[in-house]
Amino acid sequence: MRILITAPYNEKGIREIEQLFGEVVYRPWKPHGRAYYESELIALLEESAAEALITEHDHVTANVIAAFPQLQFIGVCRGTPSNVAVSKATQLGIPVFFTPARNAQAVAEMFISTVIMLLRNTIPGINWLKGRNWQEGAHDSYLHFKGGELAGKTIGMVGFGAIGQLIAGMVRNYPCEIRFYDPYVQEHDPAYKQCSIEEIFSDCDIVSVHLPVTPETTGMIGSRLLKKMKKDAIFVNTARAAVVKREDLLEALETNAIRGAILDVFDHEPPDEVDYRIIDQPHVIATPHIAGATFEVEDHHVEIMNKALTAWFAGGDKKVRELANRDILTMKVND
């Protein structure tokens, strides 16, 4: 089988795919400068005579899939296959694999670093120092930038999938108390307390969002919940902007109803005027959708994808095959 790979793939991963399937045509999107559009991907698939595709960000539309019904599988190196017309693939009997939790470690580390920076007033302190404000004998910095510790805080997770649980495991020993809201989690570590979403927003010092975009979650977090937060609480969203009503979040920040926010995702990317009003708030740490952007994430998605494909085609993991037969490989996950 000839496999077209447009996702970033390390040499070890390519060798494993070659051993499993025979031949790889490697055309990663990164040198191209952007994801391949529909017409470009169709041309690549025709040129390579590929019998399967491993992609990351490319536009795998219904037209692409319809043009190549012979594809044996589509692999998507992302947490969810949101760039793929999964329903069309399912209709044609083409299995879709993806890589949930590929960026869990990266996002979890980003959570800890940015929360501590906000609690400790790190960025204002850096800017104060770079502004040549430190005068002989002055104690302004010690008094003005004194912050709080992460230890002892109650952290609430809205959505408790792979990323939320990894963060919980990291911060529990600070120590922090962990609470979560996720109606789809049936079993969990008894050290973590399952709560209503109202309790998460009213009782926690830090509220962190880890939700996919679905009809149920879109706009789920608005003024009703934000108004329940403590005045010194921090709101974190490194998941999806669409689950939060940004006008309500902006109001909470502008009126100092909460301590601050950490945001990595925005309604418009690049941001529009309203997004920048949020970004420019003095108690907001905003990053340009980079929480999951580490070099290691690419190694993680290669490992996850290759294991899934090996289990499926070599039949080495009966459970994976059974799950796939129930469409688990094509359904949405928490992270």
Coordinates of C-alpha atoms in Angstrom, one line a residue:
M1 CA 0.0 0.0 0.0
R2 CA 1.3 3.5 -0.9
I3 CA 0.7 6.1 1.9
L4 CA 0.7 9.8 1.3
I5 CA 1.8 11.6 4.4
T6 CA 1.3 15.4 4.6
A7 CA 1.6 15.6 8.4
P8 CA 4.9 16.3 10.0
Y9 CA 6.4 12.9 10.5
N10 CA 9.8 11.9 12.0
E11 CA 12.1 9.5 10.3
K12 CA 11.5 6.7 12.8
G13 CA 7.8 7.0 12.2
I14 CA 8.1 7.0 8.4
R15 CA 10.3 3.8 8.6
E16 CA 7.6 2.2 10.7
I17 CA 4.9 3.1 8.2
E18 CA 7.1 1.7 5.4
Q19 CA 7.6 -1.5 7.3
L20 CA 3.8 -1.8 7.9
F21 CA 2.5 -0.8 4.5
G22 CA 5.4 -0.8 2.0
E23 CA 5.7 2.7 0.5
V24 CA 5.5 6.3 1.7
V25 CA 5.2 9.5 -0.3
Y26 CA 6.1 12.3 2.1
R27 CA 4.8 15.8 1.3
P28 CA 4.5 17.7 4.6
W29 CA 2.5 20.9 4.6
K30 CA 5.1 22.9 6.6
P31 CA 7.5 23.7 3.7
H32 CA 4.4 24.6 1.7
G33 CA 3.7 27.3 4.4
R34 CA 0.1 26.3 5.1
A35 CA -2.4 23.4 5.0
Y36 CA -3.2 22.0 1.5
Y37 CA -6.5 23.2 0.1
E38 CA -9.1 20.8 -1.4
S39 CA -7.8 21.1 -5.0
E40 CA -4.2 20.9 -3.9
L41 CA -4.8 17.7 -1.9
I42 CA -6.7 16.1 -4.8
A43 CA -3.7 16.8 -7.0
L44 CA -1.3 15.3 -4.5
L45 CA -3.4 12.2 -4.1
E46 CA -3.6 11.8 -7.9
E47 CA 0.1 12.4 -8.4
S48 CA 1.1 10.0 -5.7
A49 CA -1.5 7.3 -6.5
A50 CA -1.9 7.0 -2.8
E51 CA -4.1 4.3 -1.3
A52 CA -4.2 6.0 2.2
L53 CA -3.6 9.4 3.7
I54 CA -2.0 10.7 6.9
T55 CA -2.7 14.4 7.3
E56 CA -2.7 17.1 10.0
H57 CA -4.4 20.4 9.0
D58 CA -5.2 19.8 5.3
H59 CA -8.8 20.3 4.0
V60 CA -10.0 16.7 3.6
T61 CA -13.4 17.7 2.4
A62 CA -16.3 15.5 1.2
N63 CA -15.1 16.2 -2.4
V64 CA -11.6 15.0 -1.7
I65 CA -12.9 11.8 -0.1
A66 CA -15.5 11.2 -2.9
A67 CA -12.7 11.5 -5.5
F68 CA -10.8 8.8 -3.8
P69 CA -13.3 6.2 -2.5
Q70 CA -10.5 3.6 -2.6
L71 CA -8.6 5.0 0.3
Q72 CA -8.0 2.3 2.9
F73 CA -7.8 4.8 5.8
I74 CA -7.4 8.4 6.7
G75 CA -5.1 9.3 9.6
V76 CA -5.5 12.7 11.2
C77 CA -2.6 13.9 13.5
R78 CA -4.9 16.0 15.6
G79 CA -6.8 15.7 18.9
T80 CA -10.0 15.5 16.8
P81 CA -10.5 15.0 13.1
S82 CA -12.3 18.4 12.7
N83 CA -10.7 19.1 9.3
V84 CA -12.0 15.8 7.8
A85 CA -15.5 15.1 6.4
V86 CA -15.9 12.1 8.7
S87 CA -19.5 11.4 7.7
K88 CA -18.4 11.1 4.1
A89 CA -15.6 8.8 5.0
T90 CA -18.0 6.7 7.1
Q91 CA -20.4 6.5 4.3
L92 CA -17.7 5.1 2.0
G93 CA -16.4 2.7 4.7
I94 CA -13.1 4.5 5.1
P95 CA -11.9 4.3 8.7
V96 CA -10.6 7.6 10.2
F97 CA -7.9 7.5 12.8
F98 CA -6.8 10.5 14.9
T99 CA -4.4 11.2 17.8
P100 CA -6.3 12.3 21.0
A101 CA -4.0 13.7 23.7
R102 CA -1.1 14.2 21.4
N103 CA -0.6 17.7 22.9
A104 CA -1.8 16.9 26.4
Q105 CA 1.7 17.3 28.0
A106 CA 2.3 20.6 26.2
V107 CA -1.0 22.1 27.2
A108 CA -0.7 20.9 30.8
E109 CA 2.8 22.5 31.1
M110 CA 1.5 25.7 29.6
F111 CA -1.3 25.8 32.1
I112 CA 1.0 25.6 35.0
S113 CA 3.5 28.1 33.7
T114 CA 0.9 30.7 32.8
V115 CA -1.1 30.3 36.0
I116 CA 2.0 30.8 38.0
M117 CA 3.0 33.8 35.9
L118 CA -0.4 35.4 36.5
L119 CA -0.5 34.6 40.2
R120 CA 3.0 36.0 40.7
N121 CA 2.6 39.1 38.6
T122 CA 5.6 38.0 36.6
I123 CA 5.0 39.8 33.3
P124 CA 4.3 43.2 35.0
G125 CA 7.4 42.7 37.0
I126 CA 9.5 42.0 34.0
N127 CA 8.1 45.0 32.2
W128 CA 8.8 47.2 35.3
L129 CA 12.4 46.0 35.4
K130 CA 12.9 46.6 31.6
G131 CA 11.5 50.0 32.1
R132 CA 14.5 50.9 34.3
N133 CA 12.2 51.6 37.3
W134 CA 14.5 49.9 39.9
Q135 CA 16.0 52.7 42.0
E136 CA 18.6 52.5 44.7
G137 CA 17.1 51.3 48.0
A138 CA 13.6 51.1 46.6
H139 CA 11.3 48.3 47.7
D140 CA 8.6 49.1 45.2
S141 CA 9.0 45.8 43.3
Y142 CA 8.7 43.7 46.4
L143 CA 5.6 45.5 47.6
H144 CA 3.9 46.1 44.2
F145 CA 4.4 42.7 42.5
K146 CA 3.9 40.4 45.5
G147 CA 1.7 37.6 44.3
G148 CA 0.2 34.3 45.4
E149 CA 1.2 30.7 45.3
L150 CA -0.4 27.9 43.3
A151 CA -0.2 25.7 46.3
G152 CA -3.4 25.5 48.3
K153 CA -5.6 26.7 45.4
T154 CA -8.8 24.8 44.4
I155 CA -8.7 24.1 40.6
G156 CA -11.9 23.3 38.7
M157 CA -11.9 21.6 35.4
V158 CA -14.8 22.1 32.9
G159 CA -14.3 18.9 30.9
F160 CA -12.1 16.2 32.3
G161 CA -10.6 14.4 29.4
A162 CA -6.9 13.6 28.8
I163 CA -5.6 17.2 29.2
G164 CA -7.7 17.9 32.3
Q165 CA -6.7 14.7 34.0
L166 CA -3.0 15.2 33.2
I167 CA -3.1 18.7 34.7
A168 CA -4.8 17.3 37.7
G169 CA -2.1 14.8 38.2
M170 CA 0.6 17.4 37.9
V171 CA -0.8 20.0 40.3
R172 CA -2.3 17.7 43.0
N173 CA 1.1 17.6 44.7
Y174 CA 1.6 21.3 44.9
P175 CA -0.8 20.6 46.7
C176 CA -4.0 21.7 45.0
E177 CA -7.6 20.5 45.4
I178 CA -9.0 19.2 42.1
R179 CA -12.7 19.4 41.2
F180 CA -14.2 18.7 37.8
Y181 CA -17.4 18.9 35.8
D182 CA -17.8 16.3 33.1
P183 CA -21.1 14.3 32.8
Y184 CA -19.3 11.8 30.5
V185 CA -16.7 10.7 33.1
Q186 CA -18.0 7.7 35.0
E187 CA -14.9 6.5 36.8
H188 CA -12.2 8.8 38.2
D189 CA -9.5 9.0 40.9
P190 CA -11.4 9.4 44.2
A191 CA -9.0 12.2 45.1
Y192 CA -10.8 14.4 42.5
K193 CA -14.3 15.7 43.4
Q194 CA -17.0 15.6 40.7
C195 CA -19.2 18.7 40.9
S196 CA -21.9 20.6 39.1
I197 CA -20.7 23.2 36.7
E198 CA -22.3 25.9 39.0
E199 CA -20.1 24.6 41.9
I200 CA -17.0 24.7 39.7
F201 CA -17.5 28.4 38.9
S202 CA -18.6 29.5 42.4
D203 CA -16.2 27.5 44.6
C204 CA -12.9 27.3 42.6
D205 CA -9.9 29.7 42.6
I206 CA -9.0 28.7 39.1
V207 CA -11.5 27.5 36.5
S208 CA -9.9 25.8 33.4
V209 CA -11.9 24.9 30.3
H210 CA -11.2 21.7 28.4
L211 CA -14.2 21.2 26.1
P212 CA -14.7 20.3 22.4
V213 CA -17.0 22.4 20.2
T214 CA -20.4 20.7 20.0
P215 CA -23.9 22.0 19.7
E216 CA -24.1 21.4 23.5
T217 CA -21.0 23.2 24.4
T218 CA -21.1 26.2 22.0
G219 CA -21.6 29.3 24.1
M220 CA -22.1 27.2 27.2
I221 CA -20.0 29.6 29.4
G222 CA -21.5 33.0 29.7
S223 CA -22.4 35.6 32.3
R224 CA -24.6 33.2 34.3
L225 CA -21.5 31.2 35.2
L226 CA -18.9 33.9 35.1
K227 CA -20.8 36.0 37.6
K228 CA -20.6 33.1 40.1
M229 CA -16.8 33.3 40.1
K230 CA -14.8 34.6 43.1
K231 CA -13.5 38.1 42.7
D232 CA -9.9 36.8 42.9
A233 CA -10.5 33.8 40.7
I234 CA -8.7 33.1 37.4
F235 CA -10.4 31.9 34.2
V236 CA -8.3 29.7 31.8
N237 CA -9.3 28.7 28.3
T238 CA -6.7 26.8 26.2
A239 CA -9.4 24.7 24.5
R240 CA -11.9 26.3 22.1
A241 CA -13.0 29.9 22.1
A242 CA -16.5 29.0 20.8
V243 CA -17.5 27.5 24.2
V244 CA -17.3 30.9 25.9
K245 CA -19.4 34.0 25.1
R246 CA -16.6 36.5 24.7
E247 CA -18.7 39.6 25.3
D248 CA -19.6 38.2 28.8
L249 CA -15.9 37.4 29.5
L250 CA -14.9 40.9 28.4
E251 CA -17.4 42.4 30.7
A252 CA -16.1 40.3 33.6
L253 CA -12.6 41.5 32.9
E254 CA -13.4 45.2 32.3
T255 CA -15.4 45.4 35.5
N256 CA -12.7 43.5 37.5
A257 CA -15.3 40.9 38.5
I258 CA -12.5 38.3 38.4
R259 CA -8.7 38.4 39.0
G260 CA -7.8 37.7 35.4
A261 CA -7.8 35.3 32.5
I262 CA -5.4 33.1 30.6
L263 CA -6.4 32.6 27.0
D264 CA -4.8 30.8 24.1
V265 CA -7.8 30.7 21.7
F266 CA -10.0 33.4 20.2
D267 CA -13.2 33.7 18.3
H268 CA -11.3 35.0 15.3
E269 CA -7.8 33.9 14.5
P270 CA -6.2 36.3 13.7
P271 CA -8.1 38.3 16.4
D272 CA -10.6 41.0 15.5
E273 CA -11.2 44.2 17.5
V274 CA -13.3 42.6 20.2
D275 CA -10.7 39.9 20.7
Y276 CA -8.0 42.5 21.1
R277 CA -10.1 44.3 23.7
I278 CA -9.9 41.1 25.7
I279 CA -6.2 40.5 24.9
D280 CA -5.3 44.1 26.0
Q281 CA -6.8 43.8 29.4
P282 CA -4.1 44.3 32.1
H283 CA -4.8 41.1 33.9
V284 CA -4.9 38.8 30.9
I285 CA -2.1 36.6 29.7
A286 CA -2.9 35.9 26.0
T287 CA -0.9 33.6 23.7
P288 CA -1.4 33.1 20.0
H289 CA -2.9 29.5 20.0
I290 CA 0.5 27.9 21.0
A291 CA -0.4 25.9 24.1
G292 CA 0.0 22.7 22.1
A293 CA 2.9 23.9 20.0
T294 CA 6.0 22.0 21.0
F295 CA 8.4 20.1 18.9
E296 CA 7.6 17.0 21.0
V297 CA 3.9 17.1 20.0
E298 CA 4.8 15.9 16.5
D299 CA 6.7 13.0 18.0
H300 CA 3.7 12.2 20.1
H301 CA 1.2 12.2 17.2
V302 CA 3.5 9.9 15.2
E303 CA 3.7 7.4 18.1
I304 CA -0.1 7.5 18.7
M305 CA -0.9 7.2 15.0
N306 CA 1.5 4.4 14.3
K307 CA 0.4 2.4 17.3
A308 CA -3.3 2.7 16.2
L309 CA -2.5 1.7 12.6
T310 CA -0.4 -1.2 13.7
A311 CA -3.1 -2.4 16.0
W312 CA -5.8 -2.1 13.4
F313 CA -4.0 -3.6 10.4
A314 CA -1.9 -6.2 12.2
G315 CA -4.8 -7.2 14.4
G316 CA -2.5 -7.0 17.4
D317 CA -5.0 -5.2 19.6
K318 CA -8.5 -6.8 19.7
K319 CA -9.9 -4.0 21.9
V320 CA -8.9 -1.3 19.4
R321 CA -10.5 -3.3 16.6
E322 CA -13.7 -3.7 18.6
L323 CA -13.8 0.0 19.5
A324 CA -13.3 0.9 15.9
N325 CA -16.1 -1.3 14.8
R326 CA -18.3 0.8 17.1
D327 CA -17.1 4.0 15.4
I328 CA -15.1 5.1 18.4
L329 CA -12.2 6.0 16.1
T330 CA -14.4 8.6 14.4
M331 CA -16.2 10.1 17.3
K332 CA -15.4 13.3 19.2
V333 CA -13.4 13.2 22.4
N334 CA -13.2 15.5 25.4
D335 CA -9.8 17.0 24.4

